[in-house]
Each structure stands twice: as structure tokens, then as C-alpha cells.
PDB file of C-alpha atoms in Angstrom:
ATOM      1  CA  MET T   1       0.000   0.000   0.000  1.00 42.00           C
ATOM      2  CA  ASN T   2       1.464   3.349  -1.045  1.00 44.00           C
ATOM      3  CA  SER T   3      -0.344   5.542   1.481  1.00 42.00           C
ATOM      4  CA  PRO T   4       0.804   5.818   5.128  1.00 42.00           C
ATOM      5  CA  ASN T   5      -0.540   3.280   7.572  1.00 43.00           C
ATOM      6  CA  VAL T   6      -2.163   5.667  10.046  1.00 41.00           C
ATOM      7  CA  SER T   7      -3.161   4.417  13.476  1.00 42.00           C
ATOM      8  CA  LYS T   8      -5.849   5.936  15.686  1.00 41.00           C
ATOM      9  CA  GLU T   9      -3.100   7.420  17.845  1.00 39.00           C
ATOM     10  CA  MET T  10      -1.595   9.200  14.854  1.00 39.00           C
ATOM     11  CA  VAL T  11      -5.000  10.489  13.871  1.00 34.00           C
ATOM     12  CA  MET T  12      -5.926  11.789  17.310  1.00 38.00           C
ATOM     13  CA  LYS T  13      -2.530  13.009  18.479  1.00 39.00           C
ATOM     14  CA  GLU T  14       0.335  14.904  16.976  1.00 39.00           C
ATOM     15  CA  ARG T  15       3.740  15.059  18.702  1.00 38.00           C
ATOM     16  CA  GLY T  16       2.427  14.037  22.115  1.00 41.00           C
ATOM     17  CA  THR T  17      -0.416  16.571  22.174  1.00 39.00           C
ATOM     18  CA  ASN T  18      -4.163  16.084  22.008  1.00 38.00           C
ATOM     19  CA  THR T  19      -4.351  18.230  18.886  1.00 36.00           C
ATOM     20  CA  LEU T  20      -6.364  16.627  16.095  1.00 34.00           C
ATOM     21  CA  ASN T  21      -4.037  15.787  13.237  1.00 39.00           C
ATOM     22  CA  THR T  22      -6.237  16.602  10.237  1.00 37.00           C
ATOM     23  CA  SER T  23      -3.427  15.708   7.848  1.00 42.00           C
ATOM     24  CA  ALA T  24      -3.287  12.188   9.292  1.00 38.00           C
ATOM     25  CA  ILE T  25      -7.059  11.840   8.958  1.00 38.00           C
ATOM     26  CA  SER T  26      -6.790  12.837   5.319  1.00 43.00           C
ATOM     27  CA  ASP T  27      -4.042  10.252   4.750  1.00 47.00           C
ATOM     28  CA  TYR T  28      -6.099   7.560   6.472  1.00 47.00           C
ATOM     29  CA  HIS T  29      -9.151   8.153   4.308  1.00 54.00           C
ATOM     30  CA  GLU T  30      -7.058   8.378   1.141  1.00 68.00           C
ATOM     31  CA  SER T  31      -5.439   4.975   1.629  1.00 83.00           C
ATOM     32  CA  ASP T  32      -5.603   2.468  -1.231  1.00 85.00           C
ATOM     33  CA  GLU T  33      -8.428   0.616   0.501  1.00 86.00           C
ATOM     34  CA  TRP T  34     -10.565   3.714   0.974  1.00 88.00           C
ATOM     35  CA  LYS T  35      -9.951   4.889  -2.588  1.00 90.00           C
ATOM     36  CA  LEU T  36     -11.046   1.528  -3.919  1.00 92.00           C
ATOM     37  CA  PHE T  37     -14.088   1.412  -1.656  1.00 90.00           C
ATOM     38  CA  LYS T  38     -15.039   4.946  -2.743  1.00 91.00           C
ATOM     39  CA  LEU T  39     -14.679   3.930  -6.409  1.00 94.00           C
ATOM     40  CA  ILE T  40     -16.995   0.961  -5.814  1.00 93.00           C
ATOM     41  CA  MET T  41     -19.647   3.228  -4.282  1.00 93.00           C
ATOM     42  CA  GLU T  42     -19.373   5.627  -7.226  1.00 95.00           C
ATOM     43  CA  ARG T  43     -19.745   2.820  -9.775  1.00 95.00           C
ATOM     44  CA  GLU T  44     -22.786   1.427  -7.974  1.00 94.00           C
ATOM     45  CA  GLN T  45     -24.440   4.846  -7.940  1.00 94.00           C
ATOM     46  CA  LYS T  46     -23.683   5.342 -11.638  1.00 95.00           C
ATOM     47  CA  ILE T  47     -25.216   1.968 -12.527  1.00 94.00           C
ATOM     48  CA  LYS T  48     -28.307   2.764 -10.449  1.00 92.00           C
ATOM     49  CA  THR T  49     -28.711   6.116 -12.217  1.00 94.00           C
ATOM     50  CA  LEU T  50     -28.334   4.558 -15.680  1.00 94.00           C
ATOM     51  CA  LYS T  51     -30.964   1.923 -14.870  1.00 91.00           C
ATOM     52  CA  GLU T  52     -33.383   4.561 -13.618  1.00 92.00           C
ATOM     53  CA  GLU T  53     -32.877   6.685 -16.737  1.00 93.00           C
ATOM     54  CA  ASP T  54     -33.274   4.027 -19.448  1.00 91.00           C
ATOM     55  CA  PRO T  55     -31.996   0.470 -18.800  1.00 85.00           C
ATOM     56  CA  LYS T  56     -32.376  -0.626 -22.420  1.00 84.00           C
ATOM     57  CA  ARG T  57     -30.639   2.376 -23.974  1.00 90.00           C
ATOM     58  CA  ASN T  58     -27.891   2.281 -21.335  1.00 90.00           C
ATOM     59  CA  ALA T  59     -27.506  -1.521 -21.369  1.00 89.00           C
ATOM     60  CA  GLN T  60     -24.011  -1.531 -22.889  1.00 91.00           C
ATOM     61  CA  GLU T  61     -22.626   1.063 -20.464  1.00 94.00           C
ATOM     62  CA  ILE T  62     -24.262  -0.751 -17.541  1.00 91.00           C
ATOM     63  CA  ALA T  63     -22.641  -4.022 -18.645  1.00 91.00           C
ATOM     64  CA  VAL T  64     -19.185  -2.408 -18.819  1.00 93.00           C
ATOM     65  CA  LEU T  65     -19.565  -0.738 -15.422  1.00 94.00           C
ATOM     66  CA  SER T  66     -20.871  -3.972 -13.895  1.00 93.00           C
ATOM     67  CA  GLY T  67     -17.797  -5.853 -15.105  1.00 93.00           C
ATOM     68  CA  GLU T  68     -15.523  -3.178 -13.643  1.00 95.00           C
ATOM     69  CA  LEU T  69     -17.492  -3.275 -10.398  1.00 95.00           C
ATOM     70  CA  ARG T  70     -16.938  -7.030 -10.072  1.00 95.00           C
ATOM     71  CA  GLY T  71     -13.204  -6.553 -10.527  1.00 95.00           C
ATOM     72  CA  ASP T  72     -13.067  -3.766  -7.941  1.00 95.00           C
ATOM     73  CA  TYR T  73     -14.958  -5.827  -5.363  1.00 94.00           C
ATOM     74  CA  ARG T  74     -12.719  -8.826  -6.032  1.00 94.00           C
ATOM     75  CA  LYS T  75      -9.582  -6.740  -5.536  1.00 93.00           C
ATOM     76  CA  LEU T  76     -10.953  -5.304  -2.287  1.00 91.00           C
ATOM     77  CA  ILE T  77     -11.877  -8.733  -0.930  1.00 89.00           C
ATOM     78  CA  VAL T  78      -8.705 -10.580  -1.954  1.00 89.00           C
ATOM     79  CA  HIS T  79      -6.084  -7.898  -1.314  1.00 87.00           C
ATOM     80  CA  HIS T  80      -7.673  -5.772   1.439  1.00 85.00           C
ATOM     81  CA  THR T  81      -9.523  -8.433   3.426  1.00 79.00           C
ATOM     82  CA  HIS T  82      -8.706  -7.016   6.839  1.00 76.00           C
ATOM     83  CA  PHE T  83     -10.021  -3.588   5.830  1.00 79.00           C
ATOM     84  CA  ILE T  84     -13.478  -4.784   4.817  1.00 75.00           C
ATOM     85  CA  PHE T  85     -14.017  -6.549   8.144  1.00 72.00           C
ATOM     86  CA  LYS T  86     -12.319  -3.924  10.321  1.00 71.00           C
ATOM     87  CA  GLU T  87     -14.444  -1.177   8.767  1.00 68.00           C
ATOM     88  CA  LYS T  88     -17.503  -3.468   8.753  1.00 61.00           C
ATOM     89  CA  LYS T  89     -17.786  -3.256   4.973  1.00 67.00           C
ATOM     90  CA  ASP T  90     -19.640  -6.458   4.078  1.00 81.00           C
ATOM     91  CA  ALA T  91     -18.017  -6.478   0.653  1.00 87.00           C
ATOM     92  CA  ASP T  92     -18.497 -10.123  -0.318  1.00 88.00           C
ATOM     93  CA  THR T  93     -22.231 -10.011   0.445  1.00 90.00           C
ATOM     94  CA  GLN T  94     -22.594  -6.650  -1.295  1.00 91.00           C
ATOM     95  CA  MET T  95     -20.752  -7.972  -4.341  1.00 94.00           C
ATOM     96  CA  TRP T  96     -23.108 -10.956  -4.546  1.00 95.00           C
ATOM     97  CA  LYS T  97     -26.147  -8.717  -4.189  1.00 94.00           C
ATOM     98  CA  ASN T  98     -25.126  -5.923  -6.580  1.00 92.00           C
ATOM     99  CA  CYS T  99     -23.116  -7.817  -9.203  1.00 94.00           C
ATOM    100  CA  PHE T 100     -24.926 -11.156  -9.381  1.00 96.00           C
ATOM    101  CA  TYR T 101     -28.200 -11.575  -7.484  1.00 95.00           C
ATOM    102  CA  LYS T 102     -29.888  -8.447  -8.884  1.00 92.00           C
ATOM    103  CA  GLN T 103     -29.005  -9.416 -12.458  1.00 93.00           C
ATOM    104  CA  ILE T 104     -30.235 -12.967 -11.901  1.00 96.00           C
ATOM    105  CA  GLU T 105     -33.540 -11.656 -10.544  1.00 95.00           C
ATOM    106  CA  ASP T 106     -33.883  -9.308 -13.542  1.00 92.00           C
ATOM    107  CA  PHE T 107     -33.561 -12.321 -15.844  1.00 93.00           C
ATOM    108  CA  ARG T 108     -36.032 -14.339 -13.797  1.00 95.00           C
ATOM    109  CA  ARG T 109     -38.613 -11.532 -13.795  1.00 94.00           C
ATOM    110  CA  SER T 110     -38.365 -11.239 -17.586  1.00 92.00           C
ATOM    111  CA  ILE T 111     -38.720 -15.003 -18.006  1.00 93.00           C
ATOM    112  CA  ARG T 112     -41.785 -15.122 -15.711  1.00 93.00           C
ATOM    113  CA  LYS T 113     -43.389 -12.153 -17.469  1.00 91.00           C
ATOM    114  CA  ASN T 114     -42.893 -13.580 -20.949  1.00 90.00           C
ATOM    115  CA  THR T 115     -43.972 -17.069 -19.890  1.00 90.00           C
ATOM    116  CA  ALA T 116     -47.205 -15.643 -18.489  1.00 89.00           C
ATOM    117  CA  GLU T 117     -47.763 -13.647 -21.670  1.00 88.00           C
ATOM    118  CA  LEU T 118     -47.191 -16.748 -23.824  1.00 84.00           C
ATOM    119  CA  ALA T 119     -49.863 -18.609 -21.851  1.00 84.00           C
ATOM    120  CA  THR T 120     -52.479 -16.043 -22.931  1.00 84.00           C
ATOM    121  CA  TYR T 121     -51.954 -16.653 -26.657  1.00 81.00           C
ATOM    122  CA  ALA T 122     -54.319 -18.884 -28.620  1.00 74.00           C
ATOM    123  CA  ASP T 123     -52.797 -21.894 -30.357  1.00 76.00           C
ATOM    124  CA  THR T 124     -53.322 -20.207 -33.707  1.00 73.00           C
ATOM    125  CA  ASP T 125     -51.710 -16.926 -32.658  1.00 73.00           C
ATOM    126  CA  LEU T 126     -48.819 -16.127 -34.997  1.00 76.00           C
ATOM    127  CA  ARG T 127     -46.874 -14.524 -32.126  1.00 80.00           C
ATOM    128  CA  ILE T 128     -46.383 -17.853 -30.343  1.00 83.00           C
ATOM    129  CA  GLU T 129     -43.219 -18.923 -32.175  1.00 84.00           C
ATOM    130  CA  LYS T 130     -41.654 -15.490 -31.795  1.00 86.00           C
ATOM    131  CA  GLN T 131     -42.450 -15.474 -28.072  1.00 86.00           C
ATOM    132  CA  ARG T 132     -41.093 -18.994 -27.593  1.00 87.00           C
ATOM    133  CA  TYR T 133     -37.875 -18.066 -29.379  1.00 89.00           C
ATOM    134  CA  TYR T 134     -37.484 -14.977 -27.172  1.00 90.00           C
ATOM    135  CA  LEU T 135     -37.964 -17.115 -24.060  1.00 91.00           C
ATOM    136  CA  VAL T 136     -35.271 -19.513 -25.261  1.00 92.00           C
ATOM    137  CA  GLN T 137     -32.921 -16.581 -25.812  1.00 94.00           C
ATOM    138  CA  LEU T 138     -33.659 -15.164 -22.355  1.00 94.00           C
ATOM    139  CA  THR T 139     -33.062 -18.510 -20.667  1.00 94.00           C
ATOM    140  CA  SER T 140     -29.843 -19.037 -22.624  1.00 95.00           C
ATOM    141  CA  ALA T 141     -28.588 -15.578 -21.608  1.00 95.00           C
ATOM    142  CA  LEU T 142     -29.362 -16.357 -17.949  1.00 96.00           C
ATOM    143  CA  LEU T 143     -27.540 -19.705 -18.122  1.00 96.00           C
ATOM    144  CA  ASN T 144     -24.507 -18.027 -19.711  1.00 96.00           C
ATOM    145  CA  PHE T 145     -24.501 -15.404 -16.967  1.00 96.00           C
ATOM    146  CA  LEU T 146     -24.686 -18.137 -14.317  1.00 97.00           C
ATOM    147  CA  SER T 147     -21.775 -20.013 -15.934  1.00 96.00           C
ATOM    148  CA  ASP T 148     -19.639 -16.862 -16.099  1.00 96.00           C
ATOM    149  CA  SER T 149     -20.508 -16.063 -12.490  1.00 97.00           C
ATOM    150  CA  THR T 150     -19.536 -19.578 -11.402  1.00 97.00           C
ATOM    151  CA  VAL T 151     -16.127 -19.235 -13.078  1.00 97.00           C
ATOM    152  CA  PHE T 152     -15.683 -15.836 -11.395  1.00 97.00           C
ATOM    153  CA  TYR T 153     -16.272 -17.276  -7.915  1.00 97.00           C
ATOM    154  CA  GLN T 154     -14.162 -20.367  -8.564  1.00 96.00           C
ATOM    155  CA  ASP T 155     -11.239 -18.190  -9.677  1.00 96.00           C
ATOM    156  CA  MET T 156     -11.657 -15.885  -6.683  1.00 95.00           C
ATOM    157  CA  MET T 157     -11.620 -18.877  -4.333  1.00 93.00           C
ATOM    158  CA  ILE T 158      -8.323 -20.010  -5.842  1.00 93.00           C
ATOM    159  CA  GLU T 159      -6.915 -16.513  -5.295  1.00 92.00           C
ATOM    160  CA  LEU T 160      -8.078 -16.470  -1.688  1.00 90.00           C
ATOM    161  CA  GLU T 161      -6.700 -19.946  -0.978  1.00 89.00           C
ATOM    162  CA  THR T 162      -3.339 -18.985  -2.502  1.00 89.00           C
ATOM    163  CA  ARG T 163      -3.205 -15.886  -0.291  1.00 86.00           C
ATOM    164  CA  ILE T 164      -4.109 -17.946   2.771  1.00 85.00           C
ATOM    165  CA  GLN T 165      -1.106 -20.224   2.175  1.00 83.00           C
ATOM    166  CA  GLN T 166       1.174 -17.178   2.015  1.00 78.00           C
ATOM    167  CA  MET T 167      -0.117 -15.435   5.145  1.00 72.00           C
ATOM    168  CA  VAL T 168       0.693 -15.942   8.804  1.00 63.00           C
ATOM    169  CA  ASP T 169      -1.376 -13.251  10.530  1.00 65.00           C
ATOM    170  CA  LEU T 170      -4.956 -12.894  11.743  1.00 57.00           C
ATOM    171  CA  ASP T 171      -6.216 -12.106   8.244  1.00 68.00           C
ATOM    172  CA  VAL T 172      -6.120 -15.847   7.527  1.00 78.00           C
ATOM    173  CA  GLU T 173      -9.243 -16.471   9.609  1.00 78.00           C
ATOM    174  CA  ILE T 174     -11.034 -13.640   7.833  1.00 79.00           C
ATOM    175  CA  MET T 175     -10.054 -14.961   4.413  1.00 83.00           C
ATOM    176  CA  ILE T 176     -11.259 -18.450   5.323  1.00 85.00           C
ATOM    177  CA  LYS T 177     -14.659 -16.897   6.041  1.00 85.00           C
ATOM    178  CA  CYS T 178     -14.562 -15.325   2.575  1.00 87.00           C
ATOM    179  CA  VAL T 179     -13.824 -18.722   1.029  1.00 90.00           C
ATOM    180  CA  TYR T 180     -16.759 -20.217   2.921  1.00 92.00           C
ATOM    181  CA  ARG T 181     -19.074 -17.519   1.590  1.00 91.00           C
ATOM    182  CA  CYS T 182     -17.809 -18.161  -1.934  1.00 94.00           C
ATOM    183  CA  LEU T 183     -18.921 -21.770  -1.490  1.00 95.00           C
ATOM    184  CA  LEU T 184     -22.378 -20.598  -0.410  1.00 95.00           C
ATOM    185  CA  PHE T 185     -22.717 -18.343  -3.449  1.00 96.00           C
ATOM    186  CA  LEU T 186     -21.496 -21.134  -5.743  1.00 97.00           C
ATOM    187  CA  GLY T 187     -24.234 -23.316  -4.268  1.00 96.00           C
ATOM    188  CA  ASP T 188     -26.833 -20.652  -5.101  1.00 96.00           C
ATOM    189  CA  LEU T 189     -25.517 -20.401  -8.667  1.00 97.00           C
ATOM    190  CA  ALA T 190     -25.685 -24.191  -9.067  1.00 95.00           C
ATOM    191  CA  ARG T 191     -29.285 -24.177  -7.840  1.00 95.00           C
ATOM    192  CA  TYR T 192     -30.273 -21.483 -10.360  1.00 95.00           C
ATOM    193  CA  ARG T 193     -28.519 -23.362 -13.184  1.00 94.00           C
ATOM    194  CA  GLU T 194     -30.432 -26.536 -12.398  1.00 93.00           C
ATOM    195  CA  MET T 195     -33.731 -24.662 -12.184  1.00 93.00           C
ATOM    196  CA  TYR T 196     -33.360 -23.312 -15.726  1.00 92.00           C
ATOM    197  CA  SER T 197     -31.557 -26.248 -17.317  1.00 84.00           C
ATOM    198  CA  GLU T 198     -33.245 -28.515 -19.843  1.00 78.00           C
ATOM    199  CA  ASN T 199     -32.831 -31.538 -17.567  1.00 64.00           C
ATOM    200  CA  THR T 200     -36.106 -33.384 -17.146  1.00 59.00           C
ATOM    201  CA  ASN T 201     -35.092 -34.840 -13.786  1.00 60.00           C
ATOM    202  CA  LYS T 202     -33.841 -31.939 -11.723  1.00 54.00           C
ATOM    203  CA  SER T 203     -31.025 -32.611  -9.272  1.00 58.00           C
ATOM    204  CA  PHE T 204     -29.938 -30.086  -6.666  1.00 54.00           C
ATOM    205  CA  LEU T 205     -27.177 -32.177  -5.102  1.00 58.00           C
ATOM    206  CA  GLU T 206     -24.466 -29.809  -6.369  1.00 56.00           C
ATOM    207  CA  ALA T 207     -26.205 -26.853  -4.694  1.00 51.00           C
TER     208      ALA T 207
END
């Protein structure tokens, strides 16, 4: 980390006095961890704004920002693990919610909506084939997203486990908790994949 490692004592005292060291406070909040966390918050707000404005028109920009957001969260979790727990920043849960779960639920809502609409068509309605094709495309896009998300979490677990083997301090316990949560999220992804797979006999053993 390039920025100074500022303790509470450095922040609250300067040269043995009780004078508030505003310079130290500034350094503390401009550390690499804080900069990255601030960037994550800014990206999340930008994505939220784009979705509120026009999600379809802004879809490409949202996709790019979402990919960058995943990478930022991953860097924060893997390389600044102690920070996210010390500052009570529940980064791994927030990453799951904002980068994966919300997108999965968007897909599922669209699939439910279009399935319900298809059920209202008469057998002779010419729109049936078009609607069926769109549903297939939606489901395929969801399954691709789930596969990509699975690879993301598997790779992050490998990174965390590699870091654990290299560390000898208290951060190890924290990182093990992160690995455990990765396993939980991978289980959720496996469950979603099975739900929308073409398998006649569904099996949720992997989840």
C-alpha cells in the first residue's frame, strides 16, 4: 500500500499533544483501501442512475460498469480483506447482491413475465413462435450469466486460498470466512442453473 498506515493514535494526536491531526485523517481516508471502496460506491451509484434513466438504452454502459465493479470488489476482498471486516464493509455479500443476485432476478422476472404472456396466446396466434424463441434466448442468456458467475467465484476462491497459504497473521481467519461464503454463493448459482436447465429430472445435489 502506497499511502501511510495511520493508526488511531496518529490520527488523534500529533507530537504528544491532544491536537487533532487533520493531515493524518486525510491520509487515512485516502489509503488504497478507501480509494477503492469509494470507487466501488461511485460505480454502484452510476449503474443505479443509468438503470433509472433508461436500462435498455444504457444496457451496454451498464454491462461495462458492472464488469468493472466485479473486478473492484474482487480486488478489495482478496487484497484488502482485513479492511473490509475492520471497517464493517460487508463487501463479499454486497458484491453478490449488486453484481450477481440483482441481475439474476432481472432475468427471472423477464422469463416469468414472458412465460405468463405466452400462456395467454391462442394456439393459432402467430406470435407464439416469436415469443417462444425470445424465451429460449432469455433462458440461454441467464444460463450463460450463471456459468460466467460460477467461473468468477471459482477463480476468486483459488486466489483467496493462494493468499491464505502465504499469510501468517490474523487475516487468515477472515479470508477463510470469505472462502466459505464463496462456497455458499457457488451453491446458489448451481441451484439457479439446475432450475433453468433442460434436464427433465432436476437434481440439486451440487447446490
